[in-house]
Coordinates of C-alpha atoms in Angstrom, one line a residue:
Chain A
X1 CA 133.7 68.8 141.9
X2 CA 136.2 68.9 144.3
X3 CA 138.9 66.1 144.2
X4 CA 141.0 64.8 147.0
X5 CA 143.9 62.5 145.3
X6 CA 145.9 59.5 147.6
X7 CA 148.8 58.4 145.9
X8 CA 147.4 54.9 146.8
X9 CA 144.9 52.8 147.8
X10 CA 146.4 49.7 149.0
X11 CA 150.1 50.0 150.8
X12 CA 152.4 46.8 152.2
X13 CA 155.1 47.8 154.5
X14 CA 157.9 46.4 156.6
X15 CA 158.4 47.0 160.1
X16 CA 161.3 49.9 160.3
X17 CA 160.6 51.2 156.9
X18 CA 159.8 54.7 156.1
X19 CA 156.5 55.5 154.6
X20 CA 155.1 58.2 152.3
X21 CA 151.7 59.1 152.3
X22 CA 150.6 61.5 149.6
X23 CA 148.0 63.8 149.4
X24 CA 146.9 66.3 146.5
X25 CA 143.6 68.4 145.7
X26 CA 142.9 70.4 143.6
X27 CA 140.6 73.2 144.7
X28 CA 142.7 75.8 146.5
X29 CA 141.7 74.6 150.3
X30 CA 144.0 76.2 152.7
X31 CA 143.5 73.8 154.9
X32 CA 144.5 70.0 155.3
X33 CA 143.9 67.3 157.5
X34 CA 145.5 63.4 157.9
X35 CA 142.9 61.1 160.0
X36 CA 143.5 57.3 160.5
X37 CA 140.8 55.5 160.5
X38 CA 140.1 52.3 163.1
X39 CA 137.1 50.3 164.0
X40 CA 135.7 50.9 166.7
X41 CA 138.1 54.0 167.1
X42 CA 136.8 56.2 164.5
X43 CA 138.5 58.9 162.7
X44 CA 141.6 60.0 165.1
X45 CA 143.4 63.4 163.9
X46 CA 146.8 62.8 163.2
X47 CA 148.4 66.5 161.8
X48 CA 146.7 69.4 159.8
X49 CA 148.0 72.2 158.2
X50 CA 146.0 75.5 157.7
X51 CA 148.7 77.0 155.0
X52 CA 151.7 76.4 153.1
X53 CA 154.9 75.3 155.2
X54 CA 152.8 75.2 158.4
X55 CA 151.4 72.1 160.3
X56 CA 149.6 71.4 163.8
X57 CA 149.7 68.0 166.2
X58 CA 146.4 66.7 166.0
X59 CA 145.7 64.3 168.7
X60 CA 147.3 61.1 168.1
X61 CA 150.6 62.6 166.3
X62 CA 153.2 60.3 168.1
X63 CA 155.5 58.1 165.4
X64 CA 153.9 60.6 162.0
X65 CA 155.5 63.8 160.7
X66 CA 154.3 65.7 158.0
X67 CA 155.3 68.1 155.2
X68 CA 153.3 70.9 153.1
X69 CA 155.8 72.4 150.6
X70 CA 152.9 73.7 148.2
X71 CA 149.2 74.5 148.9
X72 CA 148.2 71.5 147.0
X73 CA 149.9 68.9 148.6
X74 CA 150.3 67.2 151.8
X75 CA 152.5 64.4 152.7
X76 CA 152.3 62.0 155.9
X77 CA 155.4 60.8 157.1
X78 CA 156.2 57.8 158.9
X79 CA 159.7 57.6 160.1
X80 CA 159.9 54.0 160.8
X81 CA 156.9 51.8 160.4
X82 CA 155.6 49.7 163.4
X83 CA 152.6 47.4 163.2
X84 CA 150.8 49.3 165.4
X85 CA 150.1 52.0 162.3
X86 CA 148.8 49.3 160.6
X87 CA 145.0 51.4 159.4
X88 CA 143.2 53.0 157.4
X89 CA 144.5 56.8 156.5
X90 CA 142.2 59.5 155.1
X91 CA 143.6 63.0 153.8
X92 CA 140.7 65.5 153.8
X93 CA 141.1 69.3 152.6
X94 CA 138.7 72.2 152.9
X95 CA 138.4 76.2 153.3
X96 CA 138.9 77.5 156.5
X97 CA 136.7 75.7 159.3
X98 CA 135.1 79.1 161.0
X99 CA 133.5 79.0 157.4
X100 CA 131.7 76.0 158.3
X101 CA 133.1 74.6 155.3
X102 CA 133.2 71.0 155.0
X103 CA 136.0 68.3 154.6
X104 CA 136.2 66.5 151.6
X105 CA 138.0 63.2 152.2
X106 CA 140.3 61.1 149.7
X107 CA 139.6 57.9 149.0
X108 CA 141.9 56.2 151.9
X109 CA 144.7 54.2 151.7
X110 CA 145.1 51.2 153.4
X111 CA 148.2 50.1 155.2
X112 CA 149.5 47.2 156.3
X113 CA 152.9 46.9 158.6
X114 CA 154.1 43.9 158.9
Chain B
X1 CA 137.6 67.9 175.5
X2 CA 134.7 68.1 173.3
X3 CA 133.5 64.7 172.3
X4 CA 130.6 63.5 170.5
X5 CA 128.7 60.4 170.8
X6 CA 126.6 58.5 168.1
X7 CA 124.3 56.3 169.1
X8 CA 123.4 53.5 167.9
X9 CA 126.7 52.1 166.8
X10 CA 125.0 49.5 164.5
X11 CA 121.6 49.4 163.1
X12 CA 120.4 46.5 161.3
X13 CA 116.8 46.8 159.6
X14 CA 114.4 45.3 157.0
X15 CA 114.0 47.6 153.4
X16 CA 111.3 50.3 154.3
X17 CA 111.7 50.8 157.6
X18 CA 112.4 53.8 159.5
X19 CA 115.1 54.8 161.4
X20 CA 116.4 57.2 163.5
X21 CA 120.1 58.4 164.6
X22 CA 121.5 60.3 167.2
X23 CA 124.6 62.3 168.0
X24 CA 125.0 64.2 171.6
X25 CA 127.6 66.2 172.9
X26 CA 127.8 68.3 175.9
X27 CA 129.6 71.1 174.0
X28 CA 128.2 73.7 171.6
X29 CA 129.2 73.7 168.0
X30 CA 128.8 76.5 165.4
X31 CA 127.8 74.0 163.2
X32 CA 127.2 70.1 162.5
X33 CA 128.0 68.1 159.7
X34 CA 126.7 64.8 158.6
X35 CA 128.5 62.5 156.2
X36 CA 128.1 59.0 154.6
X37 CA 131.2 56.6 154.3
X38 CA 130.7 53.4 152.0
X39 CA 133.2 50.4 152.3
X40 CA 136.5 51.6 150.6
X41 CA 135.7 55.3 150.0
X42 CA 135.9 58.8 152.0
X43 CA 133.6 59.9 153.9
X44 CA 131.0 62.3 151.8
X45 CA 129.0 65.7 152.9
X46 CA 125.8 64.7 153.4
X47 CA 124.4 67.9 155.2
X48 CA 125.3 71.1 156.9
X49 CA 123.3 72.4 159.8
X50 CA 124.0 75.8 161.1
X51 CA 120.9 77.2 162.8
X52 CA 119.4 75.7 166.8
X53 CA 116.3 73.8 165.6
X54 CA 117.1 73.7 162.0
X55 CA 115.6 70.8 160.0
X56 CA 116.9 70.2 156.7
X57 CA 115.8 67.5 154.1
X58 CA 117.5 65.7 151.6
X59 CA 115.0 63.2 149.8
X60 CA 114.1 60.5 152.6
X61 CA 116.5 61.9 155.0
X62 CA 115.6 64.6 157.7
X63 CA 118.6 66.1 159.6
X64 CA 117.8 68.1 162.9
X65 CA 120.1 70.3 164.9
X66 CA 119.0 70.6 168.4
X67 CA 117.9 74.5 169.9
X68 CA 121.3 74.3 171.7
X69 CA 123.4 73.4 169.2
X70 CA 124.4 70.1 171.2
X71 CA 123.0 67.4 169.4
X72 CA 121.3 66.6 166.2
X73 CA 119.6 63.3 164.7
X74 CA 119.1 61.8 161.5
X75 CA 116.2 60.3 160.2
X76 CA 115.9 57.6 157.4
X77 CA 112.5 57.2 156.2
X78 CA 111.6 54.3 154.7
X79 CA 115.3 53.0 154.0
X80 CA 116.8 51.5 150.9
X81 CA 119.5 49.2 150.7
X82 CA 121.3 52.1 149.0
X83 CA 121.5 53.6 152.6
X84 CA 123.9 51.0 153.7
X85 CA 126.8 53.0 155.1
X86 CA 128.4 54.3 158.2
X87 CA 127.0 57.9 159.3
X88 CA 129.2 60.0 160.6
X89 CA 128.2 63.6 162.9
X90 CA 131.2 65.9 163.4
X91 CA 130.8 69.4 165.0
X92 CA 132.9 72.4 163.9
X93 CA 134.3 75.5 166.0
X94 CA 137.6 76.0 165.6
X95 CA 138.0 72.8 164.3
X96 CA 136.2 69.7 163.7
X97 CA 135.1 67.0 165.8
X98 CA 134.0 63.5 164.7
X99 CA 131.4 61.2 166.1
X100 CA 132.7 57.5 166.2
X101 CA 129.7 56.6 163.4
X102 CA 126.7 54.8 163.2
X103 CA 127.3 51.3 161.2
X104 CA 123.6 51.2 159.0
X105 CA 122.5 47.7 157.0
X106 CA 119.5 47.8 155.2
X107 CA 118.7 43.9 154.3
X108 CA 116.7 43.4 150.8

């Protein structure tokens, strides 16, 4: 079975602080995705990356970076936390899209900014 | 901007009953996916549906993709409170697209 790893389920944060979101799975998936998560909202696409050392804007990218230094892994970046990215995030990885190959989603983590 | 729309956006139905969902777009995709999300977990792959018309069945639930690839529905035949979960479509071309979901309660 394919597994999709967040670091953690429950996060606490301070406005202004910088916060890591981490990502890991373990089947070979080129690509990767970061979604948050909002009532009402739905799943909004925040950055993917379709190989090592690359990454795309997804449509709400404003005030997230992101980093993919090995196939594995991808991190979500915020720079400096506002209460406004308080949500839920979901990492999802799968093999290329055209391949109608479907995402399989980590667990979430929850954040809270305060 | 392809966008696809679910509808309802919450169901709330007696043990047994069925139920129908439905998600609509005005775009073609090369493909729709369904997906279940319980309360604190990812979503999970439900279904695949590839073909126009294509009907697929997984125990009591029957996914349809429409001829045109636009729109699909899932059906819940006599529902369980197992079922309980938000239902999620997304279409795939280049990349994929997700439905806002459809919130489903099953009451005992």
């Amino acid at each position: 079975d394919v597994k999709v790893t967040q670091s953690s389920r429950y996060l606490v944060k301070r406005t202004g602080e910088k916060v890591f979101l981490e990502c890991v799975q373990d089947m070979d998936h080129e690509n990767m995705f970061w979604y948050r998560q909002d009532p009402g909202l739905g799943l909004r696409l925040i950055y993917f990356s379709y190989d090592v050392k690359m990454k795309e804007k997804g449509d709400i990218p404003e005030g997230y970076s992101v980093s993919r230094e090995k196939k594995e892994r991808f991190s979500l970046i915020l720079e400096s936390a506002s209460t406004n990215q308080t949500s839920m995030y979901l990492c999802a990885s799968s093999f290329p899209t055209e391949n109608n190959s479907p995402l399989h989603f980590g667990n979430g983590t929850r954040l809270t900014v305060t | 901007t392809q966008l696809l729309e679910q509808s309802p956006q919450f169901l709330s139905i007696q043990e047994g009953e069925n139920l129908t969902v439905y998600c609509n777009s005005s775009s073609v995709f090369s493909s729709l996916q369904w997906y279940r999300q319980e309360p604190g977990e990812g979503p999970v792959l439900l279904v695949t549906v590839v073909t126009g018309g294509e009907v697929k069945k997984l125990k009591r639930l029957t996914f349809q993709f429409g001829d045109a690839r636009k729109d699909s529905s899932l059906h819940i035949t006599a529902a369980q409170p197992g079922d309980t979960g938000l239902y999620l479509c997304a279409g795939a071309n280049d990349k994929i697209i997700f439905g806002k979901g459809t919130r489903l309660h099953i009451l005992p």
